[in-house]
Coordinates of C-alpha atoms in Angstrom, one line a residue:
M265 CA 76.3 115.2 101.9
L266 CA 76.2 117.6 104.9
E267 CA 74.9 115.7 107.9
D268 CA 75.3 118.3 110.6
L269 CA 76.5 121.8 111.3
T270 CA 77.6 123.3 114.6
I271 CA 77.9 127.0 114.9
K272 CA 79.2 128.9 118.0
D273 CA 79.5 132.7 118.5
F274 CA 79.2 133.5 114.8
A275 CA 77.4 136.8 114.1
L276 CA 74.1 136.7 115.9
I277 CA 74.2 132.9 116.5
D278 CA 75.2 132.0 120.1
Q279 CA 75.4 128.3 119.7
T280 CA 73.3 125.9 117.6
T281 CA 73.6 122.4 116.1
I282 CA 71.5 121.5 113.0
E283 CA 71.1 118.1 111.6
F284 CA 70.4 117.8 107.8
S285 CA 68.8 115.0 105.9
K286 CA 68.8 113.8 102.3
G287 CA 66.6 115.4 99.8
F288 CA 65.2 119.0 99.7
T289 CA 65.5 121.1 102.9
V290 CA 64.1 124.7 103.1
L291 CA 65.4 127.3 105.5
S292 CA 62.7 129.9 106.3
G293 CA 62.1 132.7 108.7
E294 CA 61.1 136.3 109.0
T295 CA 63.2 139.0 107.3
G296 CA 66.2 139.7 109.4
A297 CA 65.9 136.5 111.4
G298 CA 69.4 135.4 110.3
K299 CA 68.9 133.1 107.3
S300 CA 71.9 134.8 105.5
I301 CA 74.0 134.4 108.6
L302 CA 73.6 130.7 108.3
I303 CA 74.8 130.7 104.7
G304 CA 77.6 132.9 105.8
A305 CA 78.6 130.4 108.4
V306 CA 78.6 127.6 105.8
S307 CA 80.7 129.7 103.5
F308 CA 83.2 130.4 106.3
L309 CA 83.4 126.7 107.0
L310 CA 84.2 126.0 103.4
G311 CA 87.1 128.4 103.3
G312 CA 85.4 131.7 102.6
K313 CA 86.9 135.0 103.8
A314 CA 85.8 136.4 107.1
D315 CA 87.0 139.1 109.5
A316 CA 86.7 139.7 113.3
Q317 CA 83.3 141.4 112.8
S318 CA 81.8 137.9 112.2
I319 CA 82.5 137.0 115.8
R320 CA 79.5 137.4 118.1
T321 CA 79.6 140.6 120.3
G322 CA 81.3 139.8 123.6
A323 CA 83.0 136.6 122.4
H324 CA 86.6 136.2 121.5
E325 CA 86.3 133.3 119.0
A326 CA 83.8 132.0 116.5
S327 CA 83.8 128.4 115.3
V328 CA 81.9 126.4 112.7
S329 CA 82.2 122.6 112.2
G330 CA 80.3 120.2 109.9
T331 CA 80.2 116.5 109.2
F332 CA 80.1 115.4 105.5
L333 CA 79.3 112.0 104.2
L334 CA 81.5 111.5 101.2
D335 CA 80.1 110.3 97.9
T336 CA 81.3 106.8 96.9
S337 CA 79.1 106.3 93.8
G338 CA 82.0 107.2 91.5
S339 CA 80.2 109.6 89.1
T340 CA 81.3 110.1 85.5
V341 CA 83.3 113.2 86.3
Q342 CA 85.0 111.5 89.3
R343 CA 86.1 108.5 87.3
Q344 CA 88.3 110.6 85.1
A345 CA 91.8 109.5 85.5
A346 CA 94.1 112.0 87.2
A347 CA 96.1 113.9 84.7
T348 CA 98.4 116.8 84.4
G349 CA 96.4 120.0 83.8
E350 CA 97.0 122.9 81.5
D351 CA 99.2 124.6 84.1
G352 CA 101.4 121.5 84.6
E353 CA 99.9 120.7 88.0
E354 CA 98.4 117.2 88.6
E355 CA 94.6 117.5 88.5
V356 CA 92.7 116.1 91.5
L357 CA 89.2 115.0 90.5
S358 CA 87.4 113.8 93.6
A359 CA 87.2 114.3 97.4
H360 CA 88.7 110.9 98.1
E361 CA 91.6 111.6 95.7
W362 CA 92.2 115.0 97.4
L363 CA 92.3 113.4 100.8
G364 CA 94.6 110.6 99.7
K365 CA 97.0 113.1 98.1
H366 CA 97.2 115.0 101.5
G367 CA 97.4 111.9 103.7
I368 CA 94.0 112.3 105.3
E369 CA 91.8 109.3 106.1
P370 CA 88.0 109.6 106.3
E371 CA 86.3 107.8 109.1
N372 CA 83.4 105.5 108.2
G373 CA 83.1 107.4 104.9
R374 CA 82.8 110.7 106.7
I375 CA 85.0 113.7 107.1
I376 CA 84.7 116.6 109.6
L377 CA 85.6 120.1 108.6
R378 CA 86.3 122.7 111.4
R379 CA 87.3 126.3 111.3
T380 CA 87.8 129.0 114.0
L381 CA 88.2 132.8 113.9
R382 CA 89.8 134.7 116.7
D383 CA 89.2 138.4 117.6
N384 CA 92.8 139.2 116.5
G385 CA 91.8 138.3 113.0
K386 CA 93.6 134.9 112.9
S387 CA 91.8 131.8 111.7
S388 CA 92.5 128.1 111.9
A389 CA 91.1 125.2 109.9
W390 CA 91.1 121.4 110.1
I391 CA 90.1 118.6 107.7
G392 CA 89.6 115.6 109.9
G393 CA 92.2 116.0 112.6
T394 CA 94.7 117.6 110.2
P395 CA 95.4 121.3 110.4
V396 CA 95.2 122.9 106.9
T397 CA 95.5 126.3 105.3
R398 CA 92.4 128.3 104.3
A399 CA 93.4 127.7 100.6
D400 CA 93.5 123.9 101.2
L401 CA 90.1 124.0 102.9
A402 CA 88.6 126.0 100.0
S403 CA 90.2 123.6 97.5
F404 CA 88.8 120.5 99.2
S405 CA 85.3 121.9 99.9
T406 CA 84.7 122.5 96.1
F407 CA 84.1 118.7 96.0
L408 CA 81.5 118.9 98.7
V409 CA 79.3 122.0 98.4
D410 CA 78.2 124.5 95.8
I411 CA 76.6 127.7 97.2
H412 CA 74.5 129.6 94.7
G413 CA 73.4 133.2 95.2
Q414 CA 76.9 134.5 95.6
H415 CA 80.0 133.9 93.5
E416 CA 81.9 131.7 95.9
H417 CA 82.0 127.9 96.0
Q418 CA 80.3 127.5 92.6
S419 CA 82.0 124.9 90.4
L420 CA 80.1 126.1 87.4
M421 CA 81.6 129.6 87.9
R422 CA 85.1 128.2 87.3
V423 CA 85.7 128.2 83.6
A424 CA 88.2 125.3 84.0
E425 CA 85.3 123.1 85.1
H426 CA 83.2 123.8 82.0
R427 CA 85.2 121.5 79.8
K428 CA 84.7 118.6 82.3
F429 CA 80.9 119.1 82.5
L430 CA 80.6 119.3 78.7
D431 CA 82.6 116.1 78.2
A432 CA 80.5 114.3 80.8
R433 CA 77.3 115.6 79.0
A434 CA 78.7 114.5 75.6
G435 CA 79.6 111.1 77.0
I436 CA 83.2 111.3 75.8
V437 CA 85.0 111.1 79.2
D438 CA 86.7 107.8 78.4
E439 CA 87.8 109.1 75.0
V440 CA 89.3 112.2 76.6
N441 CA 91.1 110.0 79.1
Q442 CA 92.6 108.0 76.2
F443 CA 93.5 111.2 74.4
T444 CA 95.2 112.5 77.6
A445 CA 97.4 109.3 77.8
L446 CA 98.2 109.7 74.1
Y447 CA 99.2 113.3 74.5
A448 CA 101.3 112.4 77.5
S449 CA 103.2 109.9 75.4
L450 CA 103.8 112.6 72.7
V451 CA 105.1 115.1 75.4
E452 CA 107.5 112.5 76.7
K453 CA 108.9 111.6 73.3
R454 CA 109.2 115.3 72.4
R455 CA 111.2 115.8 75.6
L456 CA 113.5 112.9 74.8
L457 CA 114.0 114.3 71.3
D458 CA 114.8 117.7 72.7
Q459 CA 117.4 116.2 74.9
M460 CA 119.0 114.4 72.0
N461 CA 119.0 117.6 70.0
S462 CA 120.7 119.6 72.7
S463 CA 124.3 120.6 72.1
N464 CA 127.0 118.0 72.4
E465 CA 128.8 120.2 75.0
D466 CA 125.7 120.5 77.2
R467 CA 124.9 116.8 76.8
A468 CA 128.5 115.9 77.8
R469 CA 128.3 118.2 80.8
R470 CA 125.1 116.6 82.0
I471 CA 126.4 113.0 81.4
E472 CA 129.4 113.9 83.5
M473 CA 127.3 115.4 86.3
Y474 CA 124.9 112.5 86.5
S475 CA 127.8 110.0 86.3
F476 CA 129.7 111.6 89.1
A477 CA 126.6 111.7 91.3
L478 CA 125.7 108.1 90.6
Q479 CA 129.2 106.9 91.3
E480 CA 129.4 108.8 94.6
I481 CA 126.0 107.5 95.8
N482 CA 126.8 103.9 94.6
D483 CA 130.2 104.0 96.3
A484 CA 128.5 104.8 99.6
K485 CA 126.6 101.6 99.5
L486 CA 123.6 103.2 101.3
K487 CA 120.9 101.1 103.0
T488 CA 117.3 102.1 103.5
D489 CA 116.8 103.9 106.8
E490 CA 120.5 103.5 107.6
D491 CA 120.8 107.0 108.9
A492 CA 118.1 106.5 111.5
Q493 CA 119.8 103.3 112.8
L494 CA 123.2 105.0 112.9
E495 CA 121.8 107.9 114.8
E496 CA 120.4 105.6 117.5
E497 CA 123.7 103.8 117.7
E498 CA 125.7 107.0 117.9
S499 CA 123.5 108.2 120.7
R500 CA 124.0 105.0 122.7
L501 CA 127.8 105.0 122.2
S502 CA 128.3 108.6 123.0
S503 CA 126.3 108.3 126.2
Y504 CA 128.1 105.2 127.4
E505 CA 129.1 106.6 130.9
K506 CA 125.6 107.8 131.7
L507 CA 123.9 104.7 130.3
Y508 CA 126.3 102.4 132.2
A509 CA 125.6 104.3 135.5
D510 CA 121.8 104.0 134.9
I511 CA 122.0 100.3 134.2
E512 CA 124.3 99.7 137.2
S513 CA 121.9 101.5 139.5
I514 CA 118.9 99.5 138.1
T515 CA 120.9 96.2 138.5
G516 CA 121.8 97.1 142.1
A517 CA 118.2 97.9 143.0
L518 CA 116.9 94.7 141.5
S519 CA 119.5 92.1 142.6
G520 CA 122.5 93.9 144.2
G521 CA 122.2 92.3 147.7
D522 CA 120.0 91.4 150.6
G523 CA 118.1 94.6 150.4
A524 CA 117.5 94.4 146.7
L525 CA 114.1 93.9 145.2
V526 CA 114.7 90.3 144.1
A527 CA 115.9 89.3 147.6
S528 CA 113.0 91.1 149.3
L529 CA 110.5 89.3 147.0
R530 CA 112.1 86.0 147.8
Q531 CA 111.5 86.6 151.5
V532 CA 107.9 87.7 150.7
R533 CA 107.4 84.6 148.7
R534 CA 108.5 82.4 151.7
D535 CA 106.3 84.2 154.1
C536 CA 103.3 84.0 151.8
A537 CA 103.9 80.3 151.4
H538 CA 103.7 79.8 155.1
A539 CA 100.6 82.0 155.4
V540 CA 98.8 79.9 152.7
E541 CA 99.4 76.8 154.9
M542 CA 97.4 78.5 157.6
D543 CA 94.7 80.1 155.3
K544 CA 94.0 78.6 151.9
T545 CA 92.1 81.7 150.8
L546 CA 95.5 83.4 150.3
S547 CA 96.5 81.0 147.5
D548 CA 95.5 83.4 144.7
L549 CA 97.7 86.1 146.2
D550 CA 100.5 83.5 146.7
S551 CA 100.3 82.7 143.0
R552 CA 100.5 86.3 142.0
I553 CA 103.5 86.8 144.4
E554 CA 105.2 83.8 142.8
S555 CA 104.6 85.2 139.2
S556 CA 105.9 88.6 140.2
F557 CA 109.0 87.1 141.7
Y558 CA 109.9 85.1 138.6
E559 CA 109.1 88.1 136.3
I560 CA 111.3 90.5 138.4
S561 CA 114.0 87.9 138.6
D562 CA 114.0 87.5 134.9
I563 CA 114.1 91.3 134.4
A564 CA 117.0 91.5 136.8
D565 CA 118.9 88.8 134.9
E566 CA 118.4 90.6 131.6
F567 CA 119.6 93.9 133.0
S568 CA 122.6 92.2 134.5
S569 CA 123.4 90.5 131.1
Y570 CA 123.0 93.8 129.3
R571 CA 125.4 95.5 131.8
D572 CA 128.0 92.8 131.3
K573 CA 127.9 93.2 127.5
L574 CA 128.0 97.0 127.6
V575 CA 131.4 98.0 126.4
F576 CA 132.7 101.4 125.4
D577 CA 134.0 101.2 121.9
P578 CA 135.6 104.5 120.8
A579 CA 136.6 103.0 117.4
R580 CA 133.0 102.0 116.6
L581 CA 131.8 105.5 117.7
Q582 CA 134.2 107.1 115.3
E583 CA 133.2 104.8 112.5
V584 CA 129.5 105.6 113.1
Q585 CA 130.2 109.3 113.2
D586 CA 132.2 109.2 110.0
R587 CA 129.4 107.3 108.3
L588 CA 126.8 109.8 109.5
S589 CA 129.0 112.6 108.2
L590 CA 129.2 111.0 104.8
I591 CA 125.4 110.6 104.7
Y592 CA 125.0 114.2 105.8
N593 CA 127.1 115.4 102.9
L594 CA 125.3 113.3 100.4
K595 CA 121.9 114.7 101.6
K596 CA 123.3 118.2 101.2
K597 CA 124.1 117.5 97.6
Y598 CA 121.3 115.2 96.5
A599 CA 118.3 115.7 98.9
S600 CA 116.0 118.6 99.6
S601 CA 117.9 119.3 102.9
P602 CA 120.4 117.7 105.2
N603 CA 117.5 116.6 107.4
A604 CA 115.6 114.9 104.6
P605 CA 115.0 111.2 104.6
L606 CA 117.8 109.0 103.1
S607 CA 115.3 107.8 100.5
E608 CA 115.6 111.1 98.7
V609 CA 119.3 110.4 98.0
L610 CA 118.4 106.9 96.7
K611 CA 115.7 108.3 94.5
Y612 CA 118.1 110.9 93.1
A613 CA 120.4 108.0 92.1
E614 CA 117.5 106.3 90.3
E615 CA 116.7 109.5 88.4
A616 CA 120.4 110.0 87.6
Q617 CA 120.5 106.6 86.1
E618 CA 117.4 107.2 84.0
N619 CA 118.8 110.5 82.7
L620 CA 122.1 108.8 81.8
D621 CA 120.1 106.1 79.9
R622 CA 118.3 108.9 78.0
L623 CA 121.5 110.8 77.3
G624 CA 123.6 107.8 76.4
A625 CA 125.3 108.2 73.0
G626 CA 123.9 106.0 70.3
N627 CA 121.5 104.2 72.6
I628 CA 118.4 105.7 70.9
D629 CA 117.6 105.9 67.2
K630 CA 117.1 109.6 66.7
A631 CA 115.7 109.2 63.2
G632 CA 113.2 106.6 64.5
L633 CA 112.2 108.8 67.4
E634 CA 111.6 111.7 65.0
K635 CA 109.2 109.5 62.9
E636 CA 107.4 108.4 66.1
V637 CA 106.9 112.0 67.2
A638 CA 105.6 113.0 63.7
A639 CA 103.2 110.1 63.7
L640 CA 102.0 110.9 67.2
E641 CA 101.5 114.5 66.4
K642 CA 99.3 113.6 63.4
Q643 CA 97.3 111.1 65.6
V644 CA 96.9 113.6 68.4
Y645 CA 95.6 116.3 66.0
I646 CA 93.2 113.9 64.3
E647 CA 91.7 112.7 67.6
A648 CA 91.7 116.3 69.1
K649 CA 89.6 117.4 66.1
A650 CA 87.2 114.5 66.6
L651 CA 86.8 115.5 70.2
S652 CA 86.1 119.1 69.2
E653 CA 83.3 118.0 66.8
K654 CA 81.6 116.0 69.5
R655 CA 82.0 118.9 72.0
R656 CA 80.4 121.3 69.5
A657 CA 77.5 119.0 68.8
A658 CA 76.9 118.3 72.5
G659 CA 77.2 122.1 73.2
V660 CA 74.4 122.9 70.7
K661 CA 72.1 120.3 72.2
M662 CA 72.9 121.4 75.8
S663 CA 72.3 125.0 75.0
G664 CA 68.7 124.2 73.9
E665 CA 68.1 122.0 77.0
V666 CA 69.3 124.8 79.4
E667 CA 67.2 127.5 77.6
A668 CA 64.1 125.2 77.9
V669 CA 64.6 124.8 81.6
L670 CA 65.3 128.5 82.1
A671 CA 62.0 129.4 80.3
K672 CA 60.1 127.3 82.9
L673 CA 62.0 129.1 85.7
G674 CA 60.8 132.5 84.7
M675 CA 63.6 133.5 82.3
P676 CA 62.1 133.3 78.9
G677 CA 64.2 134.7 76.1
T678 CA 67.4 133.9 77.9
K679 CA 70.1 132.7 75.5
F680 CA 72.7 130.1 76.7
S681 CA 75.7 129.1 74.6
V682 CA 78.5 126.7 75.0
D683 CA 81.5 128.3 73.4
V684 CA 84.0 125.7 72.1
A685 CA 86.9 127.7 70.7
E686 CA 90.2 126.4 69.4
K687 CA 93.2 127.3 71.5
P688 CA 95.2 130.1 70.0
G689 CA 98.1 128.9 67.8
T690 CA 100.5 130.2 65.2
G691 CA 100.5 130.1 61.4
V692 CA 102.7 127.1 61.6
E693 CA 101.6 125.2 64.7
Q694 CA 98.2 124.5 66.2
K695 CA 98.3 124.6 70.0
C696 CA 97.0 121.6 71.8
G697 CA 96.7 120.5 75.5
P698 CA 96.2 117.3 77.4
Y699 CA 92.4 117.5 76.8
G700 CA 92.4 118.6 73.1
L701 CA 92.3 121.7 71.0
D702 CA 89.5 123.4 72.8
N703 CA 88.8 126.1 75.3
V704 CA 85.3 125.6 76.7
E705 CA 83.2 128.3 78.4
F706 CA 79.5 128.7 79.1
L707 CA 78.0 132.0 78.0
I708 CA 74.6 133.6 78.7
S709 CA 72.4 136.5 77.8
A710 CA 69.8 137.0 80.4
N711 CA 68.0 139.8 78.6
P712 CA 66.8 139.7 74.9
G713 CA 69.1 141.8 72.7
S714 CA 72.0 141.7 75.2
P715 CA 75.3 140.1 74.2
L716 CA 76.4 136.7 75.4
L717 CA 78.6 137.1 78.5
P718 CA 80.5 134.7 80.8
L719 CA 78.4 133.3 83.7
A720 CA 80.4 135.2 86.2
Q721 CA 79.2 138.5 84.8
I722 CA 75.5 137.8 85.6
A723 CA 74.6 140.7 88.0
S724 CA 71.4 139.5 89.6
G725 CA 71.8 136.9 92.4
G726 CA 68.3 135.5 91.7
E727 CA 69.1 135.1 88.0
L728 CA 72.4 133.5 88.7
S729 CA 70.8 131.0 91.1
R730 CA 68.1 130.1 88.6
V731 CA 70.8 129.6 85.9
M732 CA 72.7 127.4 88.3
L733 CA 69.5 125.4 89.1
A734 CA 69.0 124.8 85.3
L735 CA 72.6 123.7 84.8
K736 CA 72.5 121.5 87.9
T737 CA 69.3 119.9 86.6
I738 CA 71.0 119.2 83.3
F739 CA 74.2 117.9 85.0
A740 CA 72.5 116.0 87.8
G741 CA 73.9 112.6 86.8
T742 CA 77.5 113.7 86.2
D743 CA 78.2 116.5 88.7
P744 CA 80.2 115.1 91.7
V745 CA 79.2 117.8 94.1
Q746 CA 76.4 116.3 96.3
T747 CA 75.2 119.3 98.4
L748 CA 73.8 122.4 96.7
V749 CA 72.9 125.6 98.6
F750 CA 70.5 128.1 96.9
D751 CA 70.2 131.6 98.3
E752 CA 68.3 134.5 96.6
I753 CA 66.7 132.1 94.1
D754 CA 63.3 133.5 94.7
T755 CA 64.3 137.1 94.1
G756 CA 61.9 138.8 91.7
I757 CA 59.7 135.7 91.1
G758 CA 56.3 134.4 92.2
G759 CA 53.2 132.6 91.0
E760 CA 53.7 129.9 88.4
V761 CA 57.5 130.6 88.2
A762 CA 57.9 130.0 91.9
V763 CA 56.0 126.7 91.6
A764 CA 58.2 125.7 88.7
V765 CA 61.3 126.5 90.7
G766 CA 60.1 124.5 93.7
S767 CA 59.2 121.6 91.4
H768 CA 62.7 121.6 89.8
M769 CA 64.4 121.7 93.1
K770 CA 62.3 118.7 94.3
N771 CA 63.3 116.7 91.2
L772 CA 66.9 117.7 91.6
A773 CA 66.8 116.6 95.2
K774 CA 66.3 113.0 94.0
N775 CA 70.1 112.9 93.2
K776 CA 71.4 115.8 95.4
Q777 CA 71.1 117.2 98.8
I778 CA 69.4 120.6 98.3
L779 CA 69.4 123.4 100.9
C780 CA 67.4 126.5 100.0
I781 CA 66.7 129.8 101.7
T782 CA 63.3 131.2 100.6
H783 CA 60.5 133.4 101.7
L784 CA 58.1 131.9 99.2
A785 CA 55.6 129.3 100.4
S786 CA 55.1 128.0 96.9
I787 CA 58.8 126.8 97.0
A788 CA 58.9 125.8 100.6
V789 CA 55.9 123.4 100.2
Y790 CA 57.9 121.2 97.9
A791 CA 60.6 120.5 100.5
D792 CA 61.1 117.2 102.3
N793 CA 62.3 119.0 105.4
Q794 CA 61.9 122.6 106.8
I795 CA 64.1 124.4 109.2
K796 CA 63.0 127.7 110.8
I797 CA 65.4 130.5 111.7
E798 CA 64.2 132.7 114.5
K799 CA 65.6 135.8 116.1
G800 CA 64.9 136.6 119.8
V801 CA 66.2 138.7 122.7
S802 CA 67.4 137.1 126.0
G803 CA 69.2 138.9 128.8
G804 CA 69.4 142.0 126.7
R805 CA 71.2 140.2 123.8
T806 CA 69.8 139.5 120.4
S807 CA 70.4 136.0 119.0
S808 CA 69.3 133.8 116.1
D809 CA 68.4 130.1 116.5
C810 CA 67.5 127.3 114.1
R811 CA 65.2 124.4 114.6
P812 CA 63.3 121.9 112.4
V813 CA 59.5 122.3 112.0
A814 CA 57.1 119.5 111.2
G815 CA 53.5 118.6 111.5
E816 CA 51.2 121.5 112.5
E817 CA 54.2 123.6 113.4
R818 CA 55.2 123.5 109.7
V819 CA 51.6 124.3 108.7
K820 CA 51.8 127.4 110.8
E821 CA 55.2 128.4 109.3
I822 CA 53.8 128.0 105.7
A823 CA 50.7 130.0 106.7
R824 CA 53.0 132.8 108.0
M825 CA 54.9 132.7 104.7
L826 CA 51.6 132.9 102.8
S827 CA 50.0 135.8 104.6
G828 CA 52.1 137.0 107.5
E829 CA 49.6 135.6 110.0
E830 CA 48.1 132.3 111.1
S831 CA 44.4 132.8 110.2
E832 CA 42.1 129.9 109.6
E833 CA 42.1 130.6 105.9
S834 CA 46.0 130.7 105.7
L835 CA 46.3 127.6 107.8
D836 CA 43.8 125.7 105.5
H837 CA 45.6 127.0 102.4
A838 CA 49.0 125.9 103.9
R839 CA 47.7 122.5 104.6
S840 CA 46.3 122.2 101.1
M841 CA 49.5 123.2 99.5
L842 CA 51.6 120.8 101.5
H843 CA 49.4 117.9 100.5
K844 CA 49.2 119.0 96.9
F845 CA 52.9 119.6 96.2
G846 CA 54.4 116.8 98.2
G847 CA 56.0 118.5 101.1
G848 CA 53.7 116.7 103.5
I849 CA 52.9 117.5 107.1

């Protein structure tokens, strides 16, 4: 949930901080006041593209930051186990998992996003206190916010997400997770079988390579973090003369003679003891002098002892340097770079041993493995077909539910379809992936007689926003994104349809945080909170500002939205609508 947003020098906004609450919040204001600028700032914060023209005239840098309270409810979609996706990359399924993978810790369940844009076109981004790329920011923010009315930041516009939403709606998430684990087992056994089927010459070559590497690493008898410890020792031994000179100077200053610090403190201690005999109020200071004397004396003794033990050992220096050279060469061969941690070399040794175990002659029953693979292939196909049947049944039901909602939102005759198609295969082999046989995509025809097309091809921003509202209503319990922003949702609607849209948003806000830009009072009166965007001129400069409105001030804003003025009739009408539709005053 978005808790606050701070914008500075972005477009017409000089500087403003807005606090957001749970539930349904409406953003209103006269045409041209800057409502779309606010959405643009949010989009920029979430990793959207921007250029230097977005910086306020006269400023050199624009910045936007926001605080998000992370969802900890563990929705159905979030609880899906991490798995390897179709492209081979590990799939991240929640904001917490994304942060953990990137070593970022939320604070009190919250995370701050921040992004700046300089007039030279360069931008910077942070998640928490960690600098990130724009791509990383955009990737993470998909778990936080969906913006509807444009094609950015919409999880339902990404076809790869459709299968997840359908599975959650069908209630088969756990079954899909079990299937994914079964499929992973099949992939591993196929890989092992492929290795066994590789040519004897290639197999022998790899056995020799891994054996040599393992022998070389084992002979070195490496210890964890040994390189760091040796580097410290090498620095100490090679800097012996300077180190000895420094210690000698310190020892001399502390205890080298009558003028040294310990001798001086000893005299101060005697004088203070005499002074205390004449004035007891100095006893506390005397105690502190005594403590200081003993502490400094102890430090002087330790430095003196360290100096006496300090010995130049060229043989040990050579031994350390030889050992570091050996480790350097091992890193060049078996780590990502000579400066990589020693743990990479040790990990390579583990992997080499695992590969040798797999490649070892006669250690694995090839015939038995072939039977296992064949049995797993059959089981995978049977379970994948069962998942397909459940997806198709859920897709038909879901299509009817979405069309019913869309009819209430002023889009009667709209056709919605969940396309569940088998992955393309060959005449011999049916293609399968970690989630089954299916490619899932949501299709729609917004006009009677028009063909079904992918969601991304809906031309009207208003239509797209209403389709997303319908889908978000259907997926309210399983969609992990907690903040939904609707822009242009009131395009081309009014009357009963606008009332239905407002009612739907009010219901959806029971489970989500809803932010909606609208010029329709019949939508705004359903909101729990209302923020007014105003444009003004000060010092010859135009700027936009945002502030919450409540009570009679909100009544006046609703009246303006109704009739463009604050007449007694429009004020009474506004008051009546707020009471009737639950927005309150």
